[in-house]
Short mmCIF file of N, CA and C in Angstrom, two decimals:
data_model
loop_
_atom_site.label_atom_id
_atom_site.label_comp_id
_atom_site.label_asym_id
_atom_site.label_seq_id
_atom_site.Cartn_x
_atom_site.Cartn_y
_atom_site.Cartn_z
N MET A 1 0.84 -1.19 0.00
CA MET A 1 0.00 0.00 0.00
C MET A 1 0.88 1.25 0.00
N SER A 2 0.50 2.20 -0.80
CA SER A 2 1.24 3.46 -0.87
C SER A 2 0.28 4.62 -1.08
N VAL A 3 0.71 5.79 -0.66
CA VAL A 3 0.02 7.03 -0.99
C VAL A 3 0.67 7.51 -2.28
N TYR A 4 -0.12 7.59 -3.35
CA TYR A 4 0.43 7.98 -4.63
C TYR A 4 0.50 9.49 -4.77
N TYR A 5 1.50 9.95 -5.53
CA TYR A 5 1.63 11.37 -5.85
C TYR A 5 1.97 11.51 -7.33
N ARG A 6 1.67 12.66 -7.86
CA ARG A 6 2.12 13.02 -9.20
C ARG A 6 2.89 14.32 -9.08
N ILE A 7 3.77 14.55 -10.02
CA ILE A 7 4.59 15.76 -10.00
C ILE A 7 3.89 16.80 -10.87
N THR A 8 3.74 18.01 -10.32
CA THR A 8 3.08 19.08 -11.03
C THR A 8 3.96 20.33 -11.04
N GLN A 9 3.75 21.16 -12.02
CA GLN A 9 4.51 22.39 -12.15
C GLN A 9 3.61 23.56 -11.79
N ASP A 10 4.13 24.49 -11.02
CA ASP A 10 3.39 25.69 -10.65
C ASP A 10 3.38 26.63 -11.85
N ASN A 11 2.18 26.87 -12.39
CA ASN A 11 2.03 27.75 -13.56
C ASN A 11 1.24 29.02 -13.24
N ARG A 12 1.07 29.32 -11.94
CA ARG A 12 0.32 30.53 -11.58
C ARG A 12 1.11 31.76 -12.01
N LYS A 13 0.42 32.73 -12.61
CA LYS A 13 1.07 33.90 -13.21
C LYS A 13 1.95 34.68 -12.25
N ASN A 14 1.45 34.99 -11.05
CA ASN A 14 2.20 35.86 -10.13
C ASN A 14 2.89 35.10 -9.00
N SER A 15 3.07 33.82 -9.15
CA SER A 15 3.68 33.01 -8.10
C SER A 15 5.19 33.21 -8.05
N VAL A 16 5.73 33.34 -6.85
CA VAL A 16 7.19 33.43 -6.70
C VAL A 16 7.83 32.06 -6.98
N HIS A 17 7.02 31.01 -7.05
CA HIS A 17 7.52 29.67 -7.31
C HIS A 17 7.15 29.18 -8.71
N LYS A 18 6.74 30.11 -9.60
CA LYS A 18 6.35 29.76 -10.97
C LYS A 18 7.46 28.94 -11.62
N GLY A 19 7.07 27.84 -12.24
CA GLY A 19 8.02 26.98 -12.93
C GLY A 19 8.61 25.88 -12.05
N GLU A 20 8.43 25.96 -10.74
CA GLU A 20 8.96 24.93 -9.85
C GLU A 20 7.99 23.76 -9.77
N TYR A 21 8.49 22.63 -9.29
CA TYR A 21 7.71 21.40 -9.27
C TYR A 21 7.35 20.98 -7.86
N TYR A 22 6.17 20.41 -7.73
CA TYR A 22 5.64 19.96 -6.44
C TYR A 22 5.01 18.59 -6.61
N GLY A 23 4.85 17.90 -5.51
CA GLY A 23 4.10 16.66 -5.51
C GLY A 23 2.66 16.94 -5.10
N ARG A 24 1.71 16.27 -5.72
CA ARG A 24 0.29 16.38 -5.37
C ARG A 24 -0.25 14.97 -5.18
N ALA A 25 -1.06 14.78 -4.15
CA ALA A 25 -1.65 13.47 -3.89
C ALA A 25 -2.57 13.07 -5.03
N VAL A 26 -2.56 11.79 -5.37
CA VAL A 26 -3.45 11.22 -6.37
C VAL A 26 -4.40 10.28 -5.65
N TYR A 27 -5.67 10.41 -5.91
CA TYR A 27 -6.69 9.56 -5.29
C TYR A 27 -7.16 8.55 -6.32
N VAL A 28 -7.09 7.28 -5.99
CA VAL A 28 -7.40 6.22 -6.94
C VAL A 28 -8.79 5.62 -6.72
N GLY A 29 -9.59 6.24 -5.89
CA GLY A 29 -10.94 5.77 -5.66
C GLY A 29 -11.50 6.37 -4.40
N THR A 30 -12.73 5.98 -4.08
CA THR A 30 -13.41 6.46 -2.89
C THR A 30 -14.00 5.26 -2.16
N VAL A 31 -13.89 5.27 -0.85
CA VAL A 31 -14.49 4.25 -0.01
C VAL A 31 -15.63 4.91 0.74
N ASN A 32 -16.83 4.30 0.69
CA ASN A 32 -17.96 4.88 1.41
C ASN A 32 -18.28 4.03 2.64
N GLU A 33 -19.35 4.40 3.35
CA GLU A 33 -19.69 3.71 4.59
C GLU A 33 -20.02 2.24 4.37
N TYR A 34 -20.57 1.90 3.21
CA TYR A 34 -20.89 0.50 2.93
C TYR A 34 -19.63 -0.32 2.69
N ASP A 35 -18.64 0.28 2.00
CA ASP A 35 -17.36 -0.40 1.81
C ASP A 35 -16.66 -0.62 3.15
N LEU A 36 -16.67 0.43 3.98
CA LEU A 36 -16.06 0.30 5.30
C LEU A 36 -16.77 -0.76 6.13
N ALA A 37 -18.09 -0.78 6.07
CA ALA A 37 -18.87 -1.75 6.84
C ALA A 37 -18.55 -3.18 6.40
N LYS A 38 -18.39 -3.38 5.11
CA LYS A 38 -18.06 -4.72 4.61
C LYS A 38 -16.68 -5.16 5.12
N ALA A 39 -15.72 -4.24 5.11
CA ALA A 39 -14.38 -4.57 5.60
C ALA A 39 -14.40 -4.83 7.11
N ILE A 40 -15.18 -4.05 7.85
CA ILE A 40 -15.29 -4.24 9.30
C ILE A 40 -15.97 -5.57 9.60
N GLU A 41 -17.02 -5.90 8.84
CA GLU A 41 -17.73 -7.16 9.02
C GLU A 41 -16.78 -8.35 8.89
N ALA A 42 -15.82 -8.26 7.98
CA ALA A 42 -14.87 -9.34 7.75
C ALA A 42 -13.89 -9.50 8.92
N LYS A 43 -13.77 -8.47 9.76
CA LYS A 43 -12.80 -8.50 10.86
C LYS A 43 -13.44 -8.78 12.22
N CYS A 44 -14.75 -8.88 12.27
CA CYS A 44 -15.40 -9.10 13.57
C CYS A 44 -16.71 -9.86 13.38
N THR A 45 -17.45 -10.03 14.44
CA THR A 45 -18.68 -10.83 14.38
C THR A 45 -19.93 -9.98 14.13
N VAL A 46 -19.78 -8.70 13.91
CA VAL A 46 -20.92 -7.82 13.67
C VAL A 46 -21.27 -7.86 12.18
N HIS A 47 -22.54 -7.90 11.88
CA HIS A 47 -22.99 -7.93 10.49
C HIS A 47 -22.89 -6.55 9.85
N ARG A 48 -22.74 -6.56 8.52
CA ARG A 48 -22.56 -5.31 7.78
C ARG A 48 -23.70 -4.33 8.01
N ALA A 49 -24.91 -4.81 8.03
CA ALA A 49 -26.07 -3.92 8.24
C ALA A 49 -25.97 -3.21 9.59
N ASP A 50 -25.50 -3.92 10.61
CA ASP A 50 -25.35 -3.30 11.93
C ASP A 50 -24.24 -2.26 11.93
N VAL A 51 -23.15 -2.56 11.22
CA VAL A 51 -22.04 -1.60 11.13
C VAL A 51 -22.50 -0.34 10.40
N VAL A 52 -23.24 -0.50 9.30
CA VAL A 52 -23.76 0.65 8.55
C VAL A 52 -24.66 1.49 9.44
N ALA A 53 -25.52 0.83 10.22
CA ALA A 53 -26.43 1.57 11.12
C ALA A 53 -25.62 2.37 12.14
N VAL A 54 -24.56 1.80 12.67
CA VAL A 54 -23.73 2.51 13.65
C VAL A 54 -23.01 3.69 12.98
N ILE A 55 -22.49 3.48 11.78
CA ILE A 55 -21.80 4.58 11.07
C ILE A 55 -22.77 5.73 10.80
N ILE A 56 -23.97 5.42 10.35
CA ILE A 56 -24.97 6.46 10.08
C ILE A 56 -25.34 7.19 11.37
N ALA A 57 -25.53 6.44 12.46
CA ALA A 57 -25.84 7.07 13.75
C ALA A 57 -24.67 7.92 14.23
N LEU A 58 -23.44 7.46 14.00
CA LEU A 58 -22.26 8.25 14.38
C LEU A 58 -22.24 9.58 13.64
N ILE A 59 -22.50 9.54 12.35
CA ILE A 59 -22.52 10.78 11.55
C ILE A 59 -23.60 11.72 12.05
N ASP A 60 -24.79 11.17 12.32
CA ASP A 60 -25.89 12.00 12.83
C ASP A 60 -25.52 12.65 14.17
N GLU A 61 -24.93 11.88 15.07
CA GLU A 61 -24.57 12.41 16.39
C GLU A 61 -23.41 13.38 16.32
N MET A 62 -22.46 13.14 15.44
CA MET A 62 -21.37 14.09 15.26
C MET A 62 -21.90 15.40 14.72
N THR A 63 -22.82 15.34 13.77
CA THR A 63 -23.44 16.55 13.20
C THR A 63 -24.15 17.33 14.29
N ARG A 64 -24.94 16.63 15.10
CA ARG A 64 -25.66 17.29 16.19
C ARG A 64 -24.69 17.97 17.15
N ALA A 65 -23.64 17.27 17.54
CA ALA A 65 -22.66 17.83 18.48
C ALA A 65 -21.94 19.04 17.87
N LEU A 66 -21.49 18.93 16.63
CA LEU A 66 -20.79 20.04 15.98
C LEU A 66 -21.70 21.26 15.84
N GLN A 67 -22.97 21.03 15.51
CA GLN A 67 -23.91 22.13 15.37
C GLN A 67 -24.36 22.68 16.71
N SER A 68 -23.92 22.05 17.80
CA SER A 68 -24.19 22.55 19.16
C SER A 68 -22.93 23.14 19.77
N SER A 69 -21.97 23.54 18.93
CA SER A 69 -20.70 24.15 19.35
C SER A 69 -19.86 23.24 20.24
N GLN A 70 -19.93 21.94 20.00
CA GLN A 70 -19.08 21.01 20.72
C GLN A 70 -18.03 20.45 19.77
N ARG A 71 -16.86 20.10 20.33
CA ARG A 71 -15.87 19.37 19.56
C ARG A 71 -16.19 17.89 19.70
N VAL A 72 -15.82 17.11 18.69
CA VAL A 72 -16.02 15.67 18.73
C VAL A 72 -14.64 15.01 18.66
N LYS A 73 -14.28 14.29 19.72
CA LYS A 73 -13.00 13.60 19.75
C LYS A 73 -13.24 12.10 19.65
N LEU A 74 -12.62 11.48 18.64
CA LEU A 74 -12.65 10.04 18.49
C LEU A 74 -11.24 9.55 18.82
N THR A 75 -11.08 8.99 20.01
CA THR A 75 -9.77 8.57 20.50
C THR A 75 -9.12 7.61 19.51
N GLY A 76 -7.87 7.88 19.18
CA GLY A 76 -7.14 7.07 18.22
C GLY A 76 -7.35 7.52 16.79
N PHE A 77 -8.25 8.46 16.59
CA PHE A 77 -8.57 8.95 15.25
C PHE A 77 -8.27 10.43 15.13
N GLY A 78 -9.00 11.25 15.90
CA GLY A 78 -8.76 12.68 15.85
C GLY A 78 -9.95 13.47 16.36
N THR A 79 -9.87 14.79 16.19
CA THR A 79 -10.90 15.70 16.70
C THR A 79 -11.50 16.51 15.56
N PHE A 80 -12.82 16.64 15.60
CA PHE A 80 -13.57 17.46 14.65
C PHE A 80 -14.11 18.67 15.40
N LYS A 81 -14.12 19.83 14.74
CA LYS A 81 -14.71 21.03 15.32
C LYS A 81 -15.15 21.95 14.19
N MET A 82 -16.02 22.90 14.53
CA MET A 82 -16.49 23.88 13.55
C MET A 82 -15.50 25.03 13.46
N GLY A 83 -15.36 25.56 12.28
CA GLY A 83 -14.61 26.77 12.05
C GLY A 83 -15.49 27.70 11.22
N MET A 84 -15.09 28.94 11.09
CA MET A 84 -15.89 29.88 10.30
C MET A 84 -15.03 30.95 9.66
N SER A 85 -15.55 31.47 8.56
CA SER A 85 -14.96 32.64 7.90
C SER A 85 -15.91 33.80 8.15
N THR A 86 -15.33 34.96 8.51
CA THR A 86 -16.18 36.12 8.79
C THR A 86 -15.65 37.36 8.06
N ARG A 87 -16.56 38.31 7.87
CA ARG A 87 -16.18 39.64 7.37
C ARG A 87 -15.89 40.51 8.58
N PRO A 88 -14.96 41.42 8.47
CA PRO A 88 -14.67 42.29 9.62
C PRO A 88 -15.76 43.33 9.83
N ALA A 89 -15.82 43.84 11.04
CA ALA A 89 -16.71 44.96 11.38
C ALA A 89 -15.83 46.06 11.98
N LYS A 90 -16.22 47.30 11.76
CA LYS A 90 -15.44 48.43 12.27
C LYS A 90 -15.44 48.49 13.80
N THR A 91 -16.55 48.07 14.41
CA THR A 91 -16.63 48.09 15.88
C THR A 91 -17.28 46.79 16.34
N ILE A 92 -17.11 46.49 17.63
CA ILE A 92 -17.71 45.28 18.20
C ILE A 92 -19.23 45.33 18.12
N GLU A 93 -19.80 46.52 18.26
CA GLU A 93 -21.25 46.66 18.19
C GLU A 93 -21.81 46.35 16.79
N LYS A 94 -21.00 46.58 15.77
CA LYS A 94 -21.46 46.37 14.40
C LYS A 94 -21.27 44.93 13.92
N PHE A 95 -20.59 44.09 14.72
CA PHE A 95 -20.41 42.70 14.34
C PHE A 95 -21.66 41.91 14.72
N THR A 96 -22.27 41.27 13.72
CA THR A 96 -23.47 40.45 13.93
C THR A 96 -23.28 39.11 13.22
N ALA A 97 -24.26 38.26 13.34
CA ALA A 97 -24.22 36.97 12.64
C ALA A 97 -24.15 37.16 11.13
N ASP A 98 -24.59 38.31 10.61
CA ASP A 98 -24.50 38.59 9.18
C ASP A 98 -23.06 38.69 8.70
N ASN A 99 -22.12 38.92 9.63
CA ASN A 99 -20.70 39.00 9.26
C ASN A 99 -20.10 37.60 9.02
N ILE A 100 -20.80 36.58 9.42
CA ILE A 100 -20.28 35.22 9.24
C ILE A 100 -20.59 34.78 7.81
N ARG A 101 -19.52 34.49 7.06
CA ARG A 101 -19.67 34.13 5.65
C ARG A 101 -19.97 32.66 5.46
N LYS A 102 -19.22 31.79 6.13
CA LYS A 102 -19.49 30.36 5.97
C LYS A 102 -18.90 29.57 7.14
N LEU A 103 -19.49 28.42 7.36
CA LEU A 103 -19.01 27.48 8.36
C LEU A 103 -18.28 26.35 7.65
N ARG A 104 -17.36 25.72 8.37
CA ARG A 104 -16.68 24.55 7.83
C ARG A 104 -16.34 23.62 8.98
N VAL A 105 -16.11 22.37 8.68
CA VAL A 105 -15.71 21.40 9.69
C VAL A 105 -14.20 21.22 9.57
N LEU A 106 -13.52 21.32 10.69
CA LEU A 106 -12.07 21.15 10.76
C LEU A 106 -11.77 19.79 11.39
N PHE A 107 -10.78 19.12 10.87
CA PHE A 107 -10.36 17.82 11.42
C PHE A 107 -8.88 17.89 11.79
N GLN A 108 -8.56 17.44 12.98
CA GLN A 108 -7.18 17.37 13.44
C GLN A 108 -6.89 15.91 13.81
N PRO A 109 -6.05 15.21 13.04
CA PRO A 109 -5.73 13.83 13.40
C PRO A 109 -5.10 13.77 14.79
N GLU A 110 -5.34 12.67 15.48
CA GLU A 110 -4.77 12.52 16.82
C GLU A 110 -3.25 12.45 16.72
N THR A 111 -2.58 13.09 17.66
CA THR A 111 -1.13 13.09 17.72
C THR A 111 -0.70 12.34 18.97
N LYS A 112 0.20 11.39 18.79
CA LYS A 112 0.76 10.64 19.91
C LYS A 112 2.13 11.24 20.21
N ILE A 113 2.42 11.43 21.51
CA ILE A 113 3.72 11.95 21.91
C ILE A 113 4.47 10.82 22.60
N ALA A 114 5.61 10.44 22.03
CA ALA A 114 6.42 9.35 22.58
C ALA A 114 7.22 9.86 23.78
N GLN A 115 7.81 8.94 24.52
CA GLN A 115 8.60 9.30 25.70
C GLN A 115 9.78 10.20 25.35
N ASP A 116 10.31 10.06 24.12
CA ASP A 116 11.43 10.91 23.71
C ASP A 116 10.97 12.29 23.23
N GLY A 117 9.65 12.53 23.26
CA GLY A 117 9.10 13.83 22.86
C GLY A 117 8.72 13.91 21.40
N SER A 118 9.02 12.88 20.62
CA SER A 118 8.66 12.92 19.20
C SER A 118 7.15 12.77 19.04
N ARG A 119 6.62 13.41 18.01
CA ARG A 119 5.18 13.41 17.76
C ARG A 119 4.89 12.64 16.48
N THR A 120 3.85 11.82 16.52
CA THR A 120 3.40 11.13 15.32
C THR A 120 1.88 11.24 15.23
N ARG A 121 1.38 11.38 14.03
CA ARG A 121 -0.06 11.48 13.82
C ARG A 121 -0.61 10.13 13.40
N THR A 122 -1.75 9.77 14.01
CA THR A 122 -2.36 8.50 13.62
C THR A 122 -2.75 8.58 12.16
N MET A 123 -2.85 7.49 11.51
CA MET A 123 -3.20 7.32 10.10
C MET A 123 -2.06 7.74 9.17
N ILE A 124 -1.04 8.43 9.66
CA ILE A 124 0.08 8.83 8.82
C ILE A 124 1.30 7.97 9.15
N THR A 125 1.44 7.58 10.40
CA THR A 125 2.57 6.78 10.82
C THR A 125 2.65 5.50 9.99
N GLY A 126 3.80 5.27 9.41
CA GLY A 126 4.01 4.06 8.61
C GLY A 126 3.60 4.20 7.16
N ALA A 127 3.00 5.32 6.78
CA ALA A 127 2.58 5.50 5.39
C ALA A 127 3.80 5.58 4.49
N ARG A 128 3.68 5.01 3.30
CA ARG A 128 4.75 5.07 2.31
C ARG A 128 4.21 5.85 1.11
N VAL A 129 5.10 6.49 0.39
CA VAL A 129 4.69 7.24 -0.80
C VAL A 129 5.32 6.62 -2.04
N LYS A 130 4.62 6.78 -3.17
CA LYS A 130 5.07 6.19 -4.42
C LYS A 130 4.56 7.07 -5.55
N GLU A 131 5.40 7.33 -6.53
CA GLU A 131 4.96 8.15 -7.65
C GLU A 131 3.92 7.40 -8.47
N TRP A 132 2.84 8.10 -8.84
CA TRP A 132 1.75 7.53 -9.60
C TRP A 132 2.24 7.23 -11.01
N GLY A 133 2.00 6.03 -11.50
CA GLY A 133 2.47 5.63 -12.82
C GLY A 133 1.52 5.96 -13.94
N GLY A 134 0.30 6.38 -13.60
CA GLY A 134 -0.69 6.67 -14.63
C GLY A 134 -0.76 8.14 -14.94
N LEU A 135 -1.60 8.47 -15.89
CA LEU A 135 -1.85 9.86 -16.22
C LEU A 135 -2.88 10.41 -15.25
N ALA A 136 -2.89 11.71 -15.04
CA ALA A 136 -3.90 12.33 -14.19
C ALA A 136 -5.28 11.99 -14.73
N TYR A 137 -6.19 11.62 -13.84
CA TYR A 137 -7.57 11.29 -14.16
C TYR A 137 -7.73 9.99 -14.94
N SER A 138 -6.67 9.17 -15.06
CA SER A 138 -6.83 7.89 -15.74
C SER A 138 -7.34 6.85 -14.76
N LYS A 139 -7.85 5.75 -15.27
CA LYS A 139 -8.38 4.69 -14.41
C LYS A 139 -7.28 3.67 -14.14
N PRO A 140 -6.94 3.45 -12.86
CA PRO A 140 -5.99 2.37 -12.55
C PRO A 140 -6.72 1.03 -12.62
N ALA A 141 -5.98 -0.05 -12.55
CA ALA A 141 -6.57 -1.38 -12.64
C ALA A 141 -7.54 -1.67 -11.51
N THR A 142 -7.39 -1.00 -10.35
CA THR A 142 -8.21 -1.31 -9.18
C THR A 142 -9.45 -0.45 -9.03
N GLY A 143 -9.69 0.53 -9.86
CA GLY A 143 -10.90 1.36 -9.70
C GLY A 143 -10.75 2.72 -10.33
N SER A 144 -11.68 3.62 -9.99
CA SER A 144 -11.68 4.95 -10.56
C SER A 144 -10.67 5.84 -9.88
N SER A 145 -10.35 6.95 -10.49
CA SER A 145 -9.35 7.83 -9.92
C SER A 145 -9.70 9.27 -10.13
N GLY A 146 -9.11 10.09 -9.33
CA GLY A 146 -9.12 11.53 -9.48
C GLY A 146 -7.80 11.99 -8.95
N SER A 147 -7.53 13.26 -8.98
CA SER A 147 -6.26 13.72 -8.45
C SER A 147 -6.47 14.95 -7.60
N GLY A 148 -5.44 15.30 -6.85
CA GLY A 148 -5.52 16.48 -5.99
C GLY A 148 -5.80 17.72 -6.82
N SER A 149 -6.30 18.78 -6.21
CA SER A 149 -6.65 19.98 -6.94
C SER A 149 -5.55 21.02 -6.81
N GLY A 150 -5.63 22.04 -7.58
CA GLY A 150 -4.69 23.14 -7.53
C GLY A 150 -4.52 23.72 -8.91
N SER A 151 -3.86 24.88 -8.99
CA SER A 151 -3.67 25.52 -10.28
C SER A 151 -2.28 25.19 -10.79
N THR A 152 -2.06 23.90 -11.02
CA THR A 152 -0.79 23.41 -11.52
C THR A 152 -1.05 22.47 -12.67
N SER A 153 -0.01 22.11 -13.42
CA SER A 153 -0.19 21.18 -14.52
C SER A 153 0.63 19.92 -14.26
N SER A 154 0.22 18.81 -14.88
CA SER A 154 0.91 17.54 -14.68
C SER A 154 2.25 17.54 -15.37
N SER A 155 3.16 16.78 -14.80
CA SER A 155 4.47 16.59 -15.38
C SER A 155 4.41 15.46 -16.39
N SER A 156 5.25 15.53 -17.41
CA SER A 156 5.33 14.44 -18.37
C SER A 156 6.49 13.51 -18.01
N ARG A 157 7.07 13.70 -16.84
CA ARG A 157 8.20 12.91 -16.38
C ARG A 157 7.77 11.46 -16.21
N PRO A 158 8.59 10.49 -16.62
CA PRO A 158 8.23 9.09 -16.42
C PRO A 158 8.10 8.77 -14.93
N ALA A 159 7.17 7.90 -14.60
CA ALA A 159 6.94 7.51 -13.20
C ALA A 159 8.01 6.55 -12.74
N THR A 160 8.30 6.56 -11.44
CA THR A 160 9.22 5.59 -10.87
C THR A 160 8.42 4.37 -10.46
N THR A 161 9.13 3.27 -10.25
CA THR A 161 8.43 2.04 -9.89
C THR A 161 8.68 1.63 -8.44
N GLY A 162 9.65 2.19 -7.77
CA GLY A 162 9.96 1.77 -6.40
C GLY A 162 9.20 2.57 -5.37
N ASP A 163 9.10 2.00 -4.17
CA ASP A 163 8.47 2.72 -3.07
C ASP A 163 9.36 3.88 -2.64
N GLY A 164 8.74 4.93 -2.15
CA GLY A 164 9.47 6.07 -1.61
C GLY A 164 9.82 5.83 -0.17
N GLU A 165 10.36 6.83 0.45
CA GLU A 165 10.71 6.74 1.86
C GLU A 165 9.45 6.74 2.71
N GLY A 166 9.52 6.15 3.90
CA GLY A 166 8.40 6.22 4.84
C GLY A 166 8.21 7.64 5.33
N VAL A 167 6.99 8.00 5.62
CA VAL A 167 6.70 9.35 6.09
C VAL A 167 6.53 9.36 7.56
#
């Protein structure tokens, strides 16, 4: 298993990094709650329908909590909380709910602190990276694909075949 990346060139007109190359994550498919439930069912004695019901209830309860100004912490996974974008007001009296432009959900993966003080994030520890061998938006043998977004263009550089360093 690897996290795939493709190499892209920064082509933004006014960028100080115009012409330089970056890596962008490539997504080779999407897993939904039913796919997760099927995988969980294979690892335990709970039936897929029960797992789906729990996942749906979890989403409903997380939504309720977030919309009630609470953070949601899933131990071993991370914390979800609401964030917002606002327009400024000249004075505190002039700031109202109308100044709030949009809400968003923020996710912070759980961080483990080792005895030596080093920090590691769950779900990232042990991940390996590998250059994507296909073209952007092409279909790999295992399913559909899309790629990360941004105002950059794909590289025509040949893909490597070996695993990258651990992250």
